mmCIF file of C-alpha atoms in Angstrom:
data_model
loop_
_atom_site.group_PDB
_atom_site.id
_atom_site.type_symbol
_atom_site.label_atom_id
_atom_site.label_comp_id
_atom_site.label_asym_id
_atom_site.label_seq_id
_atom_site.Cartn_x
_atom_site.Cartn_y
_atom_site.Cartn_z
ATOM 1 C CA UNK A 1242 26.813 -31.428 -3.489
ATOM 2 C CA UNK A 1243 24.621 -33.116 -0.974
ATOM 3 C CA UNK A 1244 22.566 -30.131 -0.318
ATOM 4 C CA UNK A 1245 21.950 -29.815 -4.299
ATOM 5 C CA UNK A 1246 20.951 -33.562 -4.189
ATOM 6 C CA UNK A 1247 18.450 -33.312 -1.199
ATOM 7 C CA UNK A 1248 16.833 -30.030 -2.589
ATOM 8 C CA UNK A 1249 16.235 -31.772 -5.710
ATOM 9 C CA UNK A 1250 14.987 -34.957 -3.325
ATOM 10 C CA UNK A 1251 12.387 -32.282 -1.409
ATOM 11 C CA UNK A 1252 11.699 -30.896 -4.977
ATOM 12 C CA UNK A 1253 10.569 -33.658 -6.596
ATOM 13 C CA UNK A 1254 8.433 -35.076 -3.140
ATOM 14 C CA UNK A 1255 6.762 -31.664 -3.244
ATOM 15 C CA UNK A 1256 5.845 -31.781 -6.790
ATOM 16 C CA UNK A 1257 4.331 -35.431 -6.106
ATOM 17 C CA UNK A 1258 2.180 -34.338 -2.633
ATOM 18 C CA UNK A 1259 1.411 -30.740 -5.016
ATOM 19 C CA UNK A 1260 -1.603 -32.452 -6.322
ATOM 20 C CA UNK A 1261 -3.593 -31.814 -3.303
ATOM 21 C CA UNK A 1262 -4.059 -28.026 -3.079
ATOM 22 C CA UNK A 1263 -6.839 -25.425 -1.588
ATOM 23 C CA UNK A 1264 -7.184 -23.855 -4.465
ATOM 24 C CA UNK A 1265 -8.628 -26.978 -6.240
ATOM 25 C CA UNK A 1266 -11.143 -27.382 -3.923
ATOM 26 C CA UNK A 1267 -14.697 -27.117 -5.568
ATOM 27 C CA UNK A 1268 -17.869 -25.388 -3.457
ATOM 28 C CA UNK A 1269 -20.236 -28.069 -2.332
ATOM 29 C CA UNK A 1270 -17.632 -30.339 -1.479
ATOM 30 C CA UNK A 1271 -17.933 -32.080 1.833
ATOM 31 C CA UNK A 1272 -15.589 -31.219 4.948
ATOM 32 C CA UNK A 1273 -14.858 -35.118 4.773
ATOM 33 C CA UNK A 1274 -13.761 -34.917 0.991
ATOM 34 C CA UNK A 1275 -11.928 -32.053 1.615
ATOM 35 C CA UNK A 1276 -9.678 -33.481 4.513
ATOM 36 C CA UNK A 1277 -9.420 -36.626 2.137
ATOM 37 C CA UNK A 1278 -7.913 -34.503 -0.183
ATOM 38 C CA UNK A 1279 -6.092 -32.327 1.850
ATOM 39 C CA UNK A 1280 -5.236 -34.314 4.760
ATOM 40 C CA UNK A 1281 -6.208 -33.380 8.602
ATOM 41 C CA UNK A 1282 -6.454 -29.979 9.232
ATOM 42 C CA UNK A 1283 -3.965 -27.820 11.679
ATOM 43 C CA UNK A 1284 -7.245 -27.062 13.539
ATOM 44 C CA UNK A 1285 -10.800 -26.127 13.575
ATOM 45 C CA UNK A 1286 -12.867 -22.868 13.963
ATOM 46 C CA UNK A 1287 -16.643 -23.766 15.321
ATOM 47 C CA UNK A 1288 -19.053 -20.989 14.956
ATOM 48 C CA UNK A 1289 -22.179 -20.999 16.971
ATOM 49 C CA UNK A 1290 -24.321 -21.089 14.162
ATOM 50 C CA UNK A 1291 -22.998 -24.526 13.153
ATOM 51 C CA UNK A 1292 -20.554 -23.014 10.419
ATOM 52 C CA UNK A 1293 -16.943 -23.942 10.848
ATOM 53 C CA UNK A 1294 -13.337 -23.376 9.391
ATOM 54 C CA UNK A 1295 -10.850 -25.630 9.043
ATOM 55 C CA UNK A 1296 -7.018 -24.126 8.991
ATOM 56 C CA UNK A 1297 -4.404 -25.538 7.001
ATOM 57 C CA UNK A 1298 -0.763 -24.551 7.227
ATOM 58 C CA UNK A 1299 1.550 -24.669 4.153
ATOM 59 C CA UNK A 1300 4.221 -23.828 6.217
ATOM 60 C CA UNK A 1301 7.193 -24.445 6.587
ATOM 61 C CA UNK A 1302 8.219 -24.428 2.970
ATOM 62 C CA UNK A 1303 5.439 -22.866 1.875
ATOM 63 C CA UNK A 1304 4.040 -19.308 1.961
ATOM 64 C CA UNK A 1305 0.260 -19.320 2.388
ATOM 65 C CA UNK A 1306 -1.887 -20.581 5.248
ATOM 66 C CA UNK A 1307 -5.860 -21.036 4.718
ATOM 67 C CA UNK A 1308 -9.149 -20.977 6.217
ATOM 68 C CA UNK A 1309 -11.413 -23.078 4.448
ATOM 69 C CA UNK A 1310 -14.976 -22.199 5.317
ATOM 70 C CA UNK A 1311 -18.067 -24.873 5.584
ATOM 71 C CA UNK A 1312 -21.734 -24.439 6.476
ATOM 72 C CA UNK A 1313 -23.569 -25.958 9.138
ATOM 73 C CA UNK A 1314 -24.578 -28.946 6.754
ATOM 74 C CA UNK A 1315 -20.679 -29.729 6.164
ATOM 75 C CA UNK A 1316 -20.123 -28.220 2.779
ATOM 76 C CA UNK A 1317 -17.302 -26.240 1.464
ATOM 77 C CA UNK A 1318 -18.350 -22.577 0.748
ATOM 78 C CA UNK A 1319 -15.271 -20.775 0.233
ATOM 79 C CA UNK A 1320 -11.651 -19.844 1.546
ATOM 80 C CA UNK A 1321 -9.471 -17.107 3.044
ATOM 81 C CA UNK A 1322 -5.682 -16.999 2.506
ATOM 82 C CA UNK A 1323 -4.583 -15.699 5.866
ATOM 83 C CA UNK A 1324 -0.699 -14.223 5.779
ATOM 84 C CA UNK A 1325 -1.893 -10.710 5.435
ATOM 85 C CA UNK A 1326 -2.007 -7.456 7.666
ATOM 86 C CA UNK A 1327 -5.731 -8.157 7.829
ATOM 87 C CA UNK A 1328 -5.417 -11.510 9.295
ATOM 88 C CA UNK A 1329 -2.365 -10.585 11.853
ATOM 89 C CA UNK A 1330 -4.266 -7.953 13.332
ATOM 90 C CA UNK A 1331 -6.555 -10.577 14.651
ATOM 91 C CA UNK A 1332 -3.838 -11.589 16.846
ATOM 92 C CA UNK A 1333 -4.353 -9.386 20.466
ATOM 93 C CA UNK A 1334 -1.245 -9.111 22.878
ATOM 94 C CA UNK A 1335 -2.453 -9.735 26.491
ATOM 95 C CA UNK A 1336 -5.354 -11.466 25.208
ATOM 96 C CA UNK A 1337 -4.426 -14.517 23.020
ATOM 97 C CA UNK A 1338 -2.215 -17.621 23.742
ATOM 98 C CA UNK A 1339 -0.083 -20.243 21.669
ATOM 99 C CA UNK A 1340 -3.186 -22.307 21.353
ATOM 100 C CA UNK A 1341 -5.282 -19.239 20.552
ATOM 101 C CA UNK A 1342 -2.660 -18.153 17.304
ATOM 102 C CA UNK A 1343 -2.309 -22.064 16.540
ATOM 103 C CA UNK A 1344 -5.616 -22.465 16.209
ATOM 104 C CA UNK A 1345 -6.278 -19.379 14.079
ATOM 105 C CA UNK A 1346 -2.776 -19.798 11.687
ATOM 106 C CA UNK A 1347 -1.751 -23.723 11.888
ATOM 107 C CA UNK A 1348 1.184 -24.359 12.755
ATOM 108 C CA UNK A 1349 4.257 -22.438 11.721
ATOM 109 C CA UNK A 1350 7.571 -21.945 9.767
ATOM 110 C CA UNK A 1351 9.474 -22.392 13.259
ATOM 111 C CA UNK A 1352 9.058 -21.798 17.003
ATOM 112 C CA UNK A 1353 12.304 -19.739 18.262
ATOM 113 C CA UNK A 1354 13.086 -19.273 21.913
ATOM 114 C CA UNK A 1355 14.347 -15.847 23.368
ATOM 115 C CA UNK A 1356 16.227 -17.285 26.275
ATOM 116 C CA UNK A 1357 17.281 -13.764 27.365
ATOM 117 C CA UNK A 1358 13.853 -12.576 26.732
ATOM 118 C CA UNK A 1359 12.096 -15.315 28.682
ATOM 119 C CA UNK A 1360 10.205 -15.508 25.578
ATOM 120 C CA UNK A 1361 9.539 -17.654 22.625
ATOM 121 C CA UNK A 1362 8.036 -16.773 19.172
ATOM 122 C CA UNK A 1363 6.079 -18.368 16.519
ATOM 123 C CA UNK A 1364 7.635 -17.324 12.927
ATOM 124 C CA UNK A 1365 5.070 -17.723 9.524
ATOM 125 C CA UNK A 1366 6.368 -17.122 6.413
ATOM 126 C CA UNK A 1367 4.762 -15.152 3.595
ATOM 127 C CA UNK A 1368 5.492 -12.833 0.484
ATOM 128 C CA UNK A 1369 3.876 -9.385 0.455
ATOM 129 C CA UNK A 1370 2.144 -8.265 -2.795
ATOM 130 C CA UNK A 1371 5.230 -6.829 -4.318
ATOM 131 C CA UNK A 1372 6.796 -9.963 -3.962
ATOM 132 C CA UNK A 1373 9.544 -9.859 -0.949
ATOM 133 C CA UNK A 1374 9.590 -12.722 1.065
ATOM 134 C CA UNK A 1375 8.581 -11.563 4.849
ATOM 135 C CA UNK A 1376 7.974 -13.285 8.262
ATOM 136 C CA UNK A 1377 5.224 -12.763 10.742
ATOM 137 C CA UNK A 1378 6.211 -13.108 13.917
ATOM 138 C CA UNK A 1379 4.024 -13.536 16.826
ATOM 139 C CA UNK A 1380 6.023 -13.194 20.625
ATOM 140 C CA UNK A 1381 4.743 -15.111 23.786
ATOM 141 C CA UNK A 1382 5.428 -15.010 27.481
ATOM 142 C CA UNK A 1383 6.402 -17.711 29.866
ATOM 143 C CA UNK A 1384 2.927 -18.027 30.528
ATOM 144 C CA UNK A 1385 2.215 -18.502 26.361
ATOM 145 C CA UNK A 1386 0.318 -15.254 26.450
ATOM 146 C CA UNK A 1387 1.116 -12.887 23.464
ATOM 147 C CA UNK A 1388 3.316 -10.277 24.441
ATOM 148 C CA UNK A 1389 3.764 -8.613 20.249
ATOM 149 C CA UNK A 1390 3.641 -9.412 16.799
ATOM 150 C CA UNK A 1391 5.679 -7.832 14.399
ATOM 151 C CA UNK A 1392 6.535 -8.265 10.377
ATOM 152 C CA UNK A 1393 10.214 -8.734 8.962
ATOM 153 C CA UNK A 1394 12.163 -9.922 6.239
ATOM 154 C CA UNK A 1395 12.374 -13.538 6.070
ATOM 155 C CA UNK A 1396 14.998 -14.854 8.012
ATOM 156 C CA UNK A 1397 15.038 -18.076 5.748
ATOM 157 C CA UNK A 1398 15.143 -16.167 2.791
ATOM 158 C CA UNK A 1399 18.819 -15.637 1.188
ATOM 159 C CA UNK A 1400 18.080 -14.470 -2.133
ATOM 160 C CA UNK A 1401 19.222 -10.935 -1.468
ATOM 161 C CA UNK A 1402 22.146 -12.479 1.003
ATOM 162 C CA UNK A 1403 25.481 -11.344 -0.364
ATOM 163 C CA UNK A 1404 26.889 -14.153 1.913
ATOM 164 C CA UNK A 1405 24.978 -16.886 -0.390
ATOM 165 C CA UNK A 1406 25.357 -15.193 -3.782
ATOM 166 C CA UNK A 1407 27.914 -16.924 -5.896
#
């Protein structure tokens, strides 16, 4: 019963906070107005030509992360959704670090520690085009360098788990 009350409270809070969403940002809006509407971004990616990207994560309960693109004058010009194979391929084992992955994708749903392997992992939740709940994993060694990436079913999704069916 307490779990149902907690879920109801979380749902209500999400609805109230749900008024601001990247899909509602209009082209031409200033980066300041976008930050006012969406809050502080997880990170910022600056390009040599003066354009930049603000990174917003919907994790842990959302299943999408966004790149909000701005021109050199700081006006919004478009967005990209990140939780897809095209963007997962941007993470290169042996090259990228935890800091790089955070800058690209923002905060993850959960960080795991695999003590026996001396590794940690970021887990990002998303939905495949088929609707299946999935997870994108980025594993790191003790120095914080990416060792591998993988896609699995979302471990938080219990829709098809017989232990959670009533």
